[in-house]
Coordinates of C-alpha atoms in Angstrom, one line a residue:
Chain A
M189 CA 205.6 234.2 58.3
N190 CA 208.5 235.1 60.5
I191 CA 210.2 231.9 59.4
I192 CA 210.1 233.1 55.8
I193 CA 211.3 236.6 56.6
T194 CA 214.1 235.5 58.8
S195 CA 215.3 232.9 56.3
I196 CA 215.2 235.4 53.5
D197 CA 217.1 237.8 55.7
Y198 CA 219.6 235.1 56.5
I199 CA 220.4 234.3 52.9
L200 CA 220.3 237.9 51.7
N201 CA 222.4 239.3 54.5
R202 CA 225.0 236.6 54.1
A203 CA 225.2 237.2 50.4
R204 CA 225.5 241.0 50.8
A205 CA 228.0 240.8 53.6
N206 CA 230.3 238.4 51.8
S207 CA 230.4 240.1 48.5
L208 CA 231.1 243.8 49.3
W209 CA 232.6 245.1 46.1
P210 CA 234.5 248.3 46.9
L211 CA 234.6 251.4 44.7
T212 CA 238.1 252.3 43.6
F213 CA 238.2 255.6 45.5
A214 CA 241.5 256.7 47.1
T215 CA 242.2 260.3 47.5
S216 CA 245.5 260.2 49.5
C217 CA 247.8 258.3 51.6
C218 CA 245.2 255.9 53.0
G219 CA 244.9 254.6 49.5
I220 CA 248.3 253.1 49.7
E221 CA 247.2 251.2 52.8
M222 CA 244.1 250.1 50.9
M223 CA 246.2 248.8 48.0
Q224 CA 248.3 246.9 50.6
T225 CA 245.1 245.4 51.9
V226 CA 244.4 243.9 48.5
A227 CA 247.9 242.6 48.1
S228 CA 249.2 239.3 49.2
D229 CA 250.0 239.7 52.9
N230 CA 246.6 241.0 53.9
D231 CA 244.4 239.4 51.4
I232 CA 241.0 241.2 51.3
A233 CA 239.9 238.5 48.8
R234 CA 239.3 236.1 51.6
F235 CA 236.2 238.1 52.5
G236 CA 235.1 238.3 48.9
S237 CA 235.8 242.0 48.4
E238 CA 238.8 242.0 46.1
I239 CA 236.7 243.0 43.1
F240 CA 237.4 246.7 43.0
R241 CA 234.9 248.2 40.6
G242 CA 235.8 251.4 38.7
S243 CA 232.2 252.2 38.1
P244 CA 230.0 253.3 41.1
R245 CA 227.1 251.5 39.5
Q246 CA 228.5 248.1 40.4
A247 CA 230.0 248.9 43.8
D248 CA 228.5 248.2 47.2
L249 CA 231.1 249.7 49.5
L250 CA 232.7 253.1 49.4
I251 CA 235.9 253.0 51.3
C252 CA 236.7 256.7 51.5
A253 CA 240.5 256.4 51.7
G254 CA 242.0 259.8 52.3
T255 CA 241.4 263.5 52.9
I256 CA 238.3 265.0 51.3
T257 CA 238.8 268.6 50.4
H258 CA 236.0 271.0 49.6
K259 CA 236.9 270.7 46.0
M260 CA 236.6 266.9 46.1
A261 CA 233.4 266.9 48.2
P262 CA 231.0 267.3 45.2
A263 CA 232.7 264.3 43.5
L264 CA 232.3 262.2 46.6
L265 CA 228.6 263.2 46.9
R266 CA 228.1 262.4 43.2
L267 CA 229.8 259.0 43.5
Y268 CA 227.8 258.1 46.5
E269 CA 224.5 259.0 44.9
Q270 CA 225.5 257.0 41.7
M271 CA 225.9 253.8 43.7
P272 CA 222.8 251.6 43.7
E273 CA 221.2 250.4 46.9
P274 CA 222.2 248.9 49.3
K275 CA 225.4 250.9 49.8
Y276 CA 227.8 251.2 52.6
V277 CA 230.5 253.6 53.6
I278 CA 233.7 253.1 55.5
A279 CA 235.4 256.4 56.5
M280 CA 239.0 255.4 56.4
G281 CA 241.6 257.5 58.2
A282 CA 241.4 260.3 60.6
C283 CA 240.8 263.0 58.0
T284 CA 237.6 261.4 56.8
C285 CA 236.4 260.8 60.4
G286 CA 236.8 264.4 61.6
G287 CA 239.4 266.3 59.7
G288 CA 242.4 264.7 61.4
M289 CA 245.5 266.8 61.5
F290 CA 243.7 269.3 59.2
A291 CA 240.9 269.8 61.7
E292 CA 242.2 272.9 63.4
T293 CA 244.1 274.9 60.8
S294 CA 243.1 273.9 57.3
Y295 CA 240.7 276.0 55.3
S296 CA 240.3 273.4 52.5
V297 CA 239.5 270.1 54.2
V298 CA 236.0 268.8 55.0
K299 CA 236.0 268.0 58.7
G300 CA 234.5 264.6 58.5
I301 CA 232.7 263.1 55.5
D302 CA 229.6 262.4 57.6
K303 CA 228.7 266.0 56.9
I304 CA 228.1 265.0 53.3
I305 CA 227.2 261.3 53.3
P306 CA 226.2 258.8 56.0
V307 CA 229.0 256.7 57.4
D308 CA 228.6 253.1 58.6
I309 CA 232.0 252.4 60.0
Y310 CA 234.5 255.0 61.3
L311 CA 238.1 253.9 61.0
P312 CA 240.4 256.5 62.5
M313 CA 244.2 256.4 62.5
C314 CA 246.7 258.1 60.3
P315 CA 246.7 256.1 58.2
P316 CA 245.1 252.8 59.4
K317 CA 247.0 249.6 58.9
P318 CA 245.7 247.0 56.5
E319 CA 244.7 244.9 59.4
S320 CA 242.5 247.7 60.7
L321 CA 240.8 248.0 57.4
I322 CA 240.1 244.3 57.3
D323 CA 238.7 244.7 60.9
A324 CA 236.5 247.5 59.7
I325 CA 235.2 245.4 56.9
R326 CA 234.4 242.5 59.2
K327 CA 232.6 244.8 61.6
L328 CA 230.6 246.1 58.6
Q329 CA 229.8 242.5 57.7
D330 CA 228.5 241.9 61.3
D331 CA 226.3 244.9 60.9
I332 CA 224.9 243.8 57.6
K333 CA 224.1 240.4 59.0
K334 CA 221.8 242.1 61.6
E335 CA 219.7 243.8 58.9
S336 CA 216.1 242.8 58.1
I337 CA 213.9 243.5 55.1
L338 CA 211.2 244.7 57.5
K339 CA 213.5 247.6 58.6
R340 CA 214.3 248.4 55.0
K341 CA 212.6 251.8 55.2
D342 CA 214.7 252.9 58.2
F343 CA 217.8 251.7 56.5
L344 CA 217.1 253.7 53.3
D345 CA 216.3 256.8 55.4
A346 CA 219.6 256.5 57.3
H347 CA 221.5 256.0 54.1
C348 CA 220.3 258.9 52.0
S349 CA 223.0 261.5 51.5
R350 CA 223.1 264.4 53.9
L351 CA 223.1 267.1 51.3
T352 CA 221.3 267.2 48.0
E353 CA 223.7 269.5 46.4
Y354 CA 227.2 270.7 47.3
K355 CA 228.1 274.2 46.5
G356 CA 231.7 274.7 47.3
M357 CA 231.5 275.4 51.1
L358 CA 229.6 273.5 53.8
V359 CA 227.1 275.7 55.7
E360 CA 226.0 274.3 59.0
E361 CA 225.2 275.8 62.3
D362 CA 228.2 274.3 64.1
F363 CA 230.5 274.8 61.2
V364 CA 232.4 278.0 60.7
V365 CA 232.2 279.1 57.1
T366 CA 235.5 280.3 55.8
K367 CA 236.4 281.8 52.5
L368 CA 239.4 280.5 50.6
G369 CA 242.6 281.7 52.4
V370 CA 240.8 284.2 54.5
K371 CA 239.7 283.4 58.0
Chain B
M22 CA 220.5 212.0 19.6
N23 CA 218.5 210.1 17.0
Y24 CA 218.3 207.1 19.3
L25 CA 217.0 209.2 22.2
Y26 CA 214.5 210.9 19.8
F27 CA 212.9 207.6 18.8
L28 CA 212.7 206.4 22.4
Y29 CA 211.0 209.7 23.3
I30 CA 208.5 209.5 20.4
E31 CA 207.7 205.9 21.2
F32 CA 207.1 206.7 24.9
L33 CA 204.7 209.5 23.8
A34 CA 202.9 207.2 21.3
K35 CA 202.2 204.7 24.1
H36 CA 200.3 207.4 26.0
N37 CA 198.4 208.7 22.9
I38 CA 200.1 212.0 22.8
P39 CA 200.4 213.4 19.2
K40 CA 203.8 213.3 17.6
I41 CA 203.9 217.0 16.9
F42 CA 204.0 217.6 20.7
G43 CA 207.1 215.3 20.9
D44 CA 208.8 217.0 18.0
I45 CA 208.5 220.4 19.8
T46 CA 209.3 219.4 23.3
F47 CA 212.2 217.1 22.4
Y48 CA 214.3 220.2 21.6
V49 CA 213.1 222.1 24.7
I50 CA 214.4 219.6 27.2
P51 CA 218.0 219.7 26.0
A52 CA 217.8 223.5 25.9
C53 CA 216.8 223.5 29.6
I54 CA 219.6 221.1 30.5
I55 CA 222.1 223.3 28.7
F56 CA 220.8 226.4 30.5
V57 CA 221.0 224.9 33.9
A58 CA 224.4 223.3 33.2
L59 CA 225.7 226.6 31.8
I60 CA 224.7 228.5 35.0
L61 CA 226.3 225.9 37.2
V62 CA 229.5 225.9 35.1
I63 CA 229.7 229.7 35.2
L64 CA 229.3 229.6 39.0
V65 CA 232.2 227.2 39.2
L66 CA 234.3 229.1 36.6
V67 CA 234.1 232.5 38.5
L68 CA 235.3 230.9 41.7
F69 CA 238.0 228.9 39.7
E70 CA 239.3 232.2 38.3
R71 CA 239.2 234.1 41.6
K72 CA 241.0 231.3 43.4
L73 CA 243.6 230.9 40.7
L74 CA 244.3 234.6 40.5
G75 CA 244.7 234.5 44.3
W76 CA 247.2 231.7 44.1
F77 CA 249.1 233.3 41.2
T78 CA 249.6 236.4 43.3
Q79 CA 250.4 234.5 46.5
R80 CA 247.1 235.2 48.1
K81 CA 244.5 232.8 49.4
G82 CA 241.5 233.9 47.4
P83 CA 237.9 233.8 48.7
N84 CA 237.7 231.3 51.6
R85 CA 235.0 232.5 54.0
V86 CA 231.7 231.6 52.3
G87 CA 230.9 228.0 52.7
F88 CA 233.7 225.4 52.9
W89 CA 236.8 226.7 51.2
G90 CA 234.9 229.6 49.7
V91 CA 232.8 227.4 47.5
L92 CA 229.6 229.5 47.8
Q93 CA 231.4 232.8 47.0
T94 CA 229.9 233.1 43.5
L95 CA 226.5 232.2 44.8
A96 CA 226.8 235.1 47.3
D97 CA 227.8 237.4 44.5
A98 CA 224.9 236.2 42.3
F99 CA 222.3 236.8 45.1
K100 CA 223.7 240.2 45.9
L101 CA 223.6 241.3 42.3
L102 CA 220.1 239.9 41.9
C103 CA 218.8 242.0 44.8
K104 CA 220.7 245.2 43.9
E105 CA 219.0 248.3 42.6
N106 CA 218.6 248.5 38.9
I107 CA 219.5 252.0 37.6
T108 CA 218.6 253.2 34.1
P109 CA 220.3 256.6 33.5
I110 CA 218.0 259.4 32.4
G111 CA 219.8 260.1 29.1
A112 CA 219.9 256.4 28.2
D113 CA 217.9 254.8 25.4
R114 CA 215.7 252.7 27.7
A115 CA 214.7 249.9 25.3
V116 CA 218.2 249.3 23.8
F117 CA 219.8 249.7 27.2
N118 CA 217.6 246.9 28.7
L119 CA 217.9 244.7 25.6
A120 CA 221.7 244.7 25.2
P121 CA 222.5 242.3 28.1
I122 CA 219.8 239.8 26.9
I123 CA 221.2 239.9 23.4
M124 CA 224.6 239.2 24.9
F125 CA 223.5 236.1 26.6
L126 CA 221.6 234.4 23.7
P127 CA 224.5 233.5 21.4
V128 CA 226.2 231.7 24.4
L129 CA 223.3 229.4 24.7
I130 CA 223.1 228.7 21.0
A131 CA 226.9 228.2 20.7
L132 CA 226.9 225.6 23.5
G133 CA 224.3 223.7 21.6
L134 CA 226.7 223.2 18.7
I135 CA 229.4 221.5 20.7
P136 CA 229.5 217.6 20.7
F137 CA 229.7 216.8 24.4
S138 CA 229.8 213.1 23.6
S139 CA 229.4 211.0 20.5
E140 CA 225.6 210.8 21.0
F141 CA 225.0 214.2 22.5
T142 CA 225.1 217.2 20.2
F143 CA 222.0 219.3 20.5
M144 CA 222.2 220.8 17.0
N145 CA 224.3 218.7 14.7
F146 CA 224.5 220.6 11.4
Q147 CA 226.9 219.8 8.7
T148 CA 228.4 223.3 9.0
N149 CA 228.7 223.5 12.8
V150 CA 232.0 225.2 12.7
L151 CA 230.8 228.0 10.5
I152 CA 227.8 228.7 12.6
Y153 CA 229.9 228.7 15.8
V154 CA 232.4 231.2 14.3
I155 CA 229.6 233.5 13.4
L156 CA 228.0 233.2 16.8
A157 CA 231.2 233.8 18.7
T158 CA 231.4 237.3 17.2
F159 CA 227.8 238.0 18.1
P160 CA 228.4 239.6 21.5
V161 CA 230.1 242.5 19.8
L162 CA 226.7 243.7 18.6
S163 CA 225.4 243.8 22.1
I164 CA 228.5 245.5 23.4
L165 CA 228.2 248.2 20.8
L166 CA 224.5 248.6 21.6
A167 CA 225.2 248.8 25.3
G168 CA 228.0 251.3 24.7
W169 CA 225.7 253.4 22.5
A170 CA 222.6 253.2 24.6
S171 CA 224.3 254.1 27.9
N172 CA 224.8 257.7 26.8
N173 CA 228.2 257.7 28.5
K174 CA 231.4 258.5 26.8
Y175 CA 233.3 255.7 28.5
S176 CA 230.7 253.2 27.4
L177 CA 230.8 254.4 23.9
I178 CA 234.6 254.3 23.6
G179 CA 234.5 250.8 25.1
G180 CA 232.0 249.6 22.6
V181 CA 233.8 251.1 19.6
R182 CA 237.1 249.7 20.7
N183 CA 235.5 246.3 20.9
V184 CA 234.3 246.5 17.3
A185 CA 237.8 247.4 16.1
Q186 CA 239.3 244.6 18.2
I187 CA 236.9 241.9 16.9
L188 CA 237.3 243.0 13.3
A189 CA 241.1 242.7 13.7
Y190 CA 241.1 239.3 15.5
E191 CA 238.2 237.6 13.7
L192 CA 240.3 237.1 10.5
P193 CA 243.2 235.2 12.1
I194 CA 240.6 233.0 13.9
S195 CA 238.8 232.3 10.6
F196 CA 242.0 231.3 8.8
T197 CA 243.0 229.1 11.7
V198 CA 239.7 227.4 11.8
L199 CA 239.9 227.0 8.0
S200 CA 243.2 225.2 8.4
V201 CA 241.6 222.7 10.8
I202 CA 238.7 222.3 8.3
V203 CA 241.3 221.5 5.7
L204 CA 243.0 218.9 7.9
A205 CA 239.7 217.2 8.8
S206 CA 238.0 217.7 5.4
S207 CA 234.8 218.5 7.3
M208 CA 232.9 221.4 8.8
N209 CA 231.1 219.3 11.4
L210 CA 232.5 219.3 14.9
T211 CA 231.7 215.7 15.4
Q212 CA 233.5 214.7 12.2
I213 CA 236.5 216.9 13.2
T214 CA 236.6 215.1 16.6
L215 CA 236.5 211.7 14.9
A216 CA 239.1 212.7 12.4
Q217 CA 241.6 213.2 15.3
S218 CA 241.2 209.6 16.6
N219 CA 244.1 207.7 15.0
Q220 CA 246.9 205.4 16.1
Y221 CA 249.1 208.3 17.2
G222 CA 247.0 209.0 20.3
V223 CA 247.6 212.5 21.8
L224 CA 250.0 213.4 19.0
G225 CA 247.3 212.6 16.4
W226 CA 245.2 215.5 17.7
Y227 CA 245.5 218.7 15.7
W228 CA 247.4 220.7 18.2
F229 CA 250.6 218.8 17.1
P230 CA 250.6 219.3 13.3
C231 CA 248.9 222.7 13.6
I232 CA 250.9 224.0 16.6
I233 CA 251.1 227.5 15.1
G234 CA 247.3 227.5 14.6
F235 CA 246.8 226.4 18.2
G236 CA 248.9 229.3 19.5
L237 CA 247.1 231.7 17.2
M238 CA 243.8 230.4 18.3
L239 CA 244.6 230.8 22.0
I240 CA 245.8 234.4 21.4
C241 CA 242.9 235.5 19.2
T242 CA 240.3 233.9 21.5
L243 CA 241.7 235.9 24.4
A244 CA 241.1 239.0 22.3
E245 CA 237.7 237.9 21.2
L246 CA 236.7 237.3 24.8
N247 CA 238.0 240.7 25.9
R248 CA 240.2 239.1 28.5
C249 CA 243.6 240.3 29.7
P250 CA 245.9 241.3 28.1
F251 CA 243.4 242.4 25.4
D252 CA 240.7 243.7 27.8
L253 CA 240.6 247.1 26.1
P254 CA 236.8 247.5 25.9
E255 CA 236.6 247.4 29.7
A256 CA 240.1 248.8 30.6
E257 CA 239.6 249.9 34.2
S258 CA 242.4 252.3 34.3
E259 CA 241.3 254.2 31.2
L260 CA 237.5 253.6 30.8
I261 CA 236.1 253.1 34.4
A262 CA 234.4 249.9 33.4
G263 CA 234.1 250.2 29.6
Y264 CA 230.9 249.3 28.0
N265 CA 229.2 248.3 31.2
T266 CA 229.9 251.4 33.1
E267 CA 226.3 252.4 33.5
Y268 CA 225.0 248.9 34.2
S269 CA 224.1 247.8 37.7
G270 CA 222.5 244.9 39.4
M271 CA 221.1 242.0 37.4
R272 CA 221.9 243.6 34.0
F273 CA 225.5 243.8 34.9
A274 CA 225.4 240.3 36.2
L275 CA 224.1 239.2 32.7
F276 CA 227.1 240.7 31.1
Y277 CA 229.3 239.1 33.6
L278 CA 227.6 235.7 33.1
S279 CA 227.7 235.8 29.4
E280 CA 231.4 236.8 29.4
Y281 CA 232.2 233.7 31.4
G282 CA 229.7 231.6 29.4
M283 CA 231.5 232.7 26.2
L284 CA 234.8 231.8 27.8
F285 CA 233.5 228.3 28.5
A286 CA 232.0 227.9 25.0
N287 CA 235.2 229.1 23.3
S288 CA 237.4 226.8 25.4
L289 CA 235.2 223.9 24.4
F290 CA 235.4 224.9 20.8
I291 CA 239.2 225.1 21.0
S292 CA 239.4 221.7 22.7
V293 CA 237.2 220.2 20.0
L294 CA 239.3 221.7 17.2
F295 CA 242.8 221.0 18.6
L296 CA 242.7 218.7 21.6
G297 CA 240.5 215.9 20.2
G298 CA 237.2 216.9 21.7
Y299 CA 235.7 214.1 23.7
L300 CA 238.4 211.6 22.8
S301 CA 240.3 210.0 25.6
P302 CA 244.0 210.8 25.9
F303 CA 244.8 207.2 26.6
G304 CA 243.6 206.0 23.1
K305 CA 240.7 204.0 24.5
Y306 CA 238.0 204.8 27.0
L307 CA 238.5 203.7 30.6
S308 CA 234.9 203.0 31.6
P309 CA 234.4 199.7 29.8
I310 CA 237.6 198.4 31.4
L311 CA 236.6 199.5 34.9
F312 CA 232.9 198.6 34.7
S313 CA 231.9 195.5 32.8
G314 CA 228.6 195.0 31.1
P315 CA 226.0 197.6 30.1
V316 CA 226.9 200.1 32.8
G317 CA 230.3 200.6 31.3
N318 CA 228.8 201.1 27.8
I319 CA 226.5 203.9 29.2
L320 CA 229.3 205.4 31.2
I321 CA 231.3 205.9 28.1
Y322 CA 229.2 208.9 27.2
F323 CA 229.8 210.5 30.6
E324 CA 233.5 209.8 30.3
Q325 CA 233.6 211.5 26.9
A326 CA 231.9 214.6 28.4
F327 CA 234.4 214.4 31.3
W328 CA 237.4 214.5 28.9
L329 CA 235.9 217.4 27.0
F330 CA 235.3 219.3 30.2
A331 CA 238.8 218.5 31.5
K332 CA 240.4 219.8 28.3
S333 CA 238.4 222.9 28.2
F334 CA 239.3 223.6 31.9
L335 CA 242.9 223.2 30.9
I336 CA 242.5 225.9 28.3
I337 CA 240.7 228.1 30.8
F338 CA 243.6 227.6 33.2
I339 CA 245.9 228.9 30.5
F340 CA 243.7 231.9 29.9
I341 CA 243.7 232.8 33.7
W342 CA 247.5 232.2 33.8
V343 CA 248.0 234.7 31.0
R344 CA 245.7 237.2 32.8
A345 CA 247.7 236.9 35.9
T346 CA 251.0 237.4 34.1
L347 CA 250.7 239.9 31.3
P348 CA 249.9 243.6 31.4
R349 CA 247.4 245.2 29.0
L350 CA 248.4 246.3 25.5
A351 CA 247.9 249.8 24.2
S352 CA 245.0 250.2 21.8
F353 CA 247.2 250.8 18.8
D354 CA 249.6 248.0 19.6
L355 CA 246.7 245.6 19.8
L356 CA 245.5 246.3 16.3
K357 CA 249.1 246.4 14.9
F358 CA 249.8 243.0 16.5
S359 CA 246.9 241.5 14.8
W360 CA 247.2 243.0 11.3
N361 CA 251.0 242.8 11.1
I362 CA 251.8 239.5 12.8
L363 CA 248.8 237.3 13.5
L364 CA 247.1 237.6 10.2
P365 CA 250.1 236.8 7.9
L366 CA 251.0 234.0 10.3
S367 CA 247.6 232.5 10.1
I368 CA 247.7 232.6 6.3
V369 CA 251.1 230.9 6.3
N370 CA 249.6 228.3 8.7
L371 CA 246.7 227.7 6.3
L372 CA 249.2 227.2 3.5
L373 CA 251.3 224.8 5.6
M374 CA 248.3 222.7 6.6
S375 CA 247.1 222.5 3.0
L376 CA 250.6 221.3 1.9
L377 CA 250.6 218.8 4.8
K378 CA 247.2 217.5 3.8
F379 CA 248.3 217.2 0.2
F380 CA 251.6 215.4 0.7
V381 CA 251.2 213.5 4.0
G382 CA 247.5 213.2 3.6
G383 CA 247.4 209.6 4.7
V384 CA 248.5 210.3 8.3
Y385 CA 246.1 213.1 9.1
A386 CA 243.1 212.3 7.1

């Protein structure tokens, strides 16, 4: 029995890991680096993920490239929920990991997208170089190769979005709620 | 095909199996062969395209799965197979699920009409060409259905755009095919192939006298296949993913597969019409020279299929080249290009070919 399960896991995980189609989702400067990753010097196609799909229905990987503001957050949540299982997220850039240079002073930036959606790989830097993005994708591939269909339930529980609905401002215990422009 | 049929019936008669069983199953076996072959060819084609696009843009293309990235498409196929299938709440469920299947069927039928070698045409009707031209436009129905049933504005715009595009580009195709029919005096693809075998060798094929038609056919087929620079129905920068915006998992894979299947079928069709089909470019077949005796005589059929495949892959290479080179046309320019330039040109081409047939008939008859 274990032989069957492990061999299914082997094939399935290899297939998933090697055809991560990213969603075209770039909100700011990290997007430029993401474009560079697709271009000729740092060819992301080598890992089978050069097919950037416009529609979230066909994407496997959400590379969140750039600052997420409170206004953008509902769109991010919606896009993540529109993606079919299995789906993975790379938080690209310091802003998406924890607010980055907007963490202290800005009223409009979500301090880390992991308050909204689960994140598989954090890739800080401002912005990360194309090599780092490729490194992140390879680390994600390694993670995917360790998955098992027996642990599917845990995976799905870990990958459901953190919020069901996003109403403008994030309200959490450790999160100071601020109104627009007023501290 | 007849010869194989009699062998098969005789074999069944020996084992006391009624003839009606043979009549039915004889056409099931080639259908299975075509299906498996089609899937294999598509798997190769997708990799071919991704690799070539990589090389055209000075990249390496997929090279991590298997040796030299050979298993890349297989990985994609497995992934799409095991992905979640989503049917949107507002969608028309029945039509939404049916559309990808409708898209895939005409590809299979169209492949059955192509003469792969002189003895191997699955459906050898007298009017093969006509049936093929009708079948090649069939995917538009499924694309429109998909666009409508998805209940998504992008899908709908993509579907409607595709209808306008096919209407515009089907006429030049028909006129061009008609000019070939005039040259060959036949509507059967095997007859058209045989009509191209004369003492002029490569120059005797119809791409040479009908060079305008060949160019027209390449351009219009690009439009009919919704490929760059005519990929308006799924223009990513305008329409997310066009008609298949709401499709995920295996249903999307079916669209993907049938697109590439249609690309393959159409390139076969063009190579039969203009590049001499299964004829060898050297004038005579190589296998009887290389292998003496009965082996060489049997290998001829495989050699014919090889030449046809080689020619069709040459045309697919041109399509990918165009995709890597040209930007997308605007919607209005696309229609204007067809109605104002391609259609008059195709009519002129038909006229020229009729005159050629009338005056120089002996050479190309």
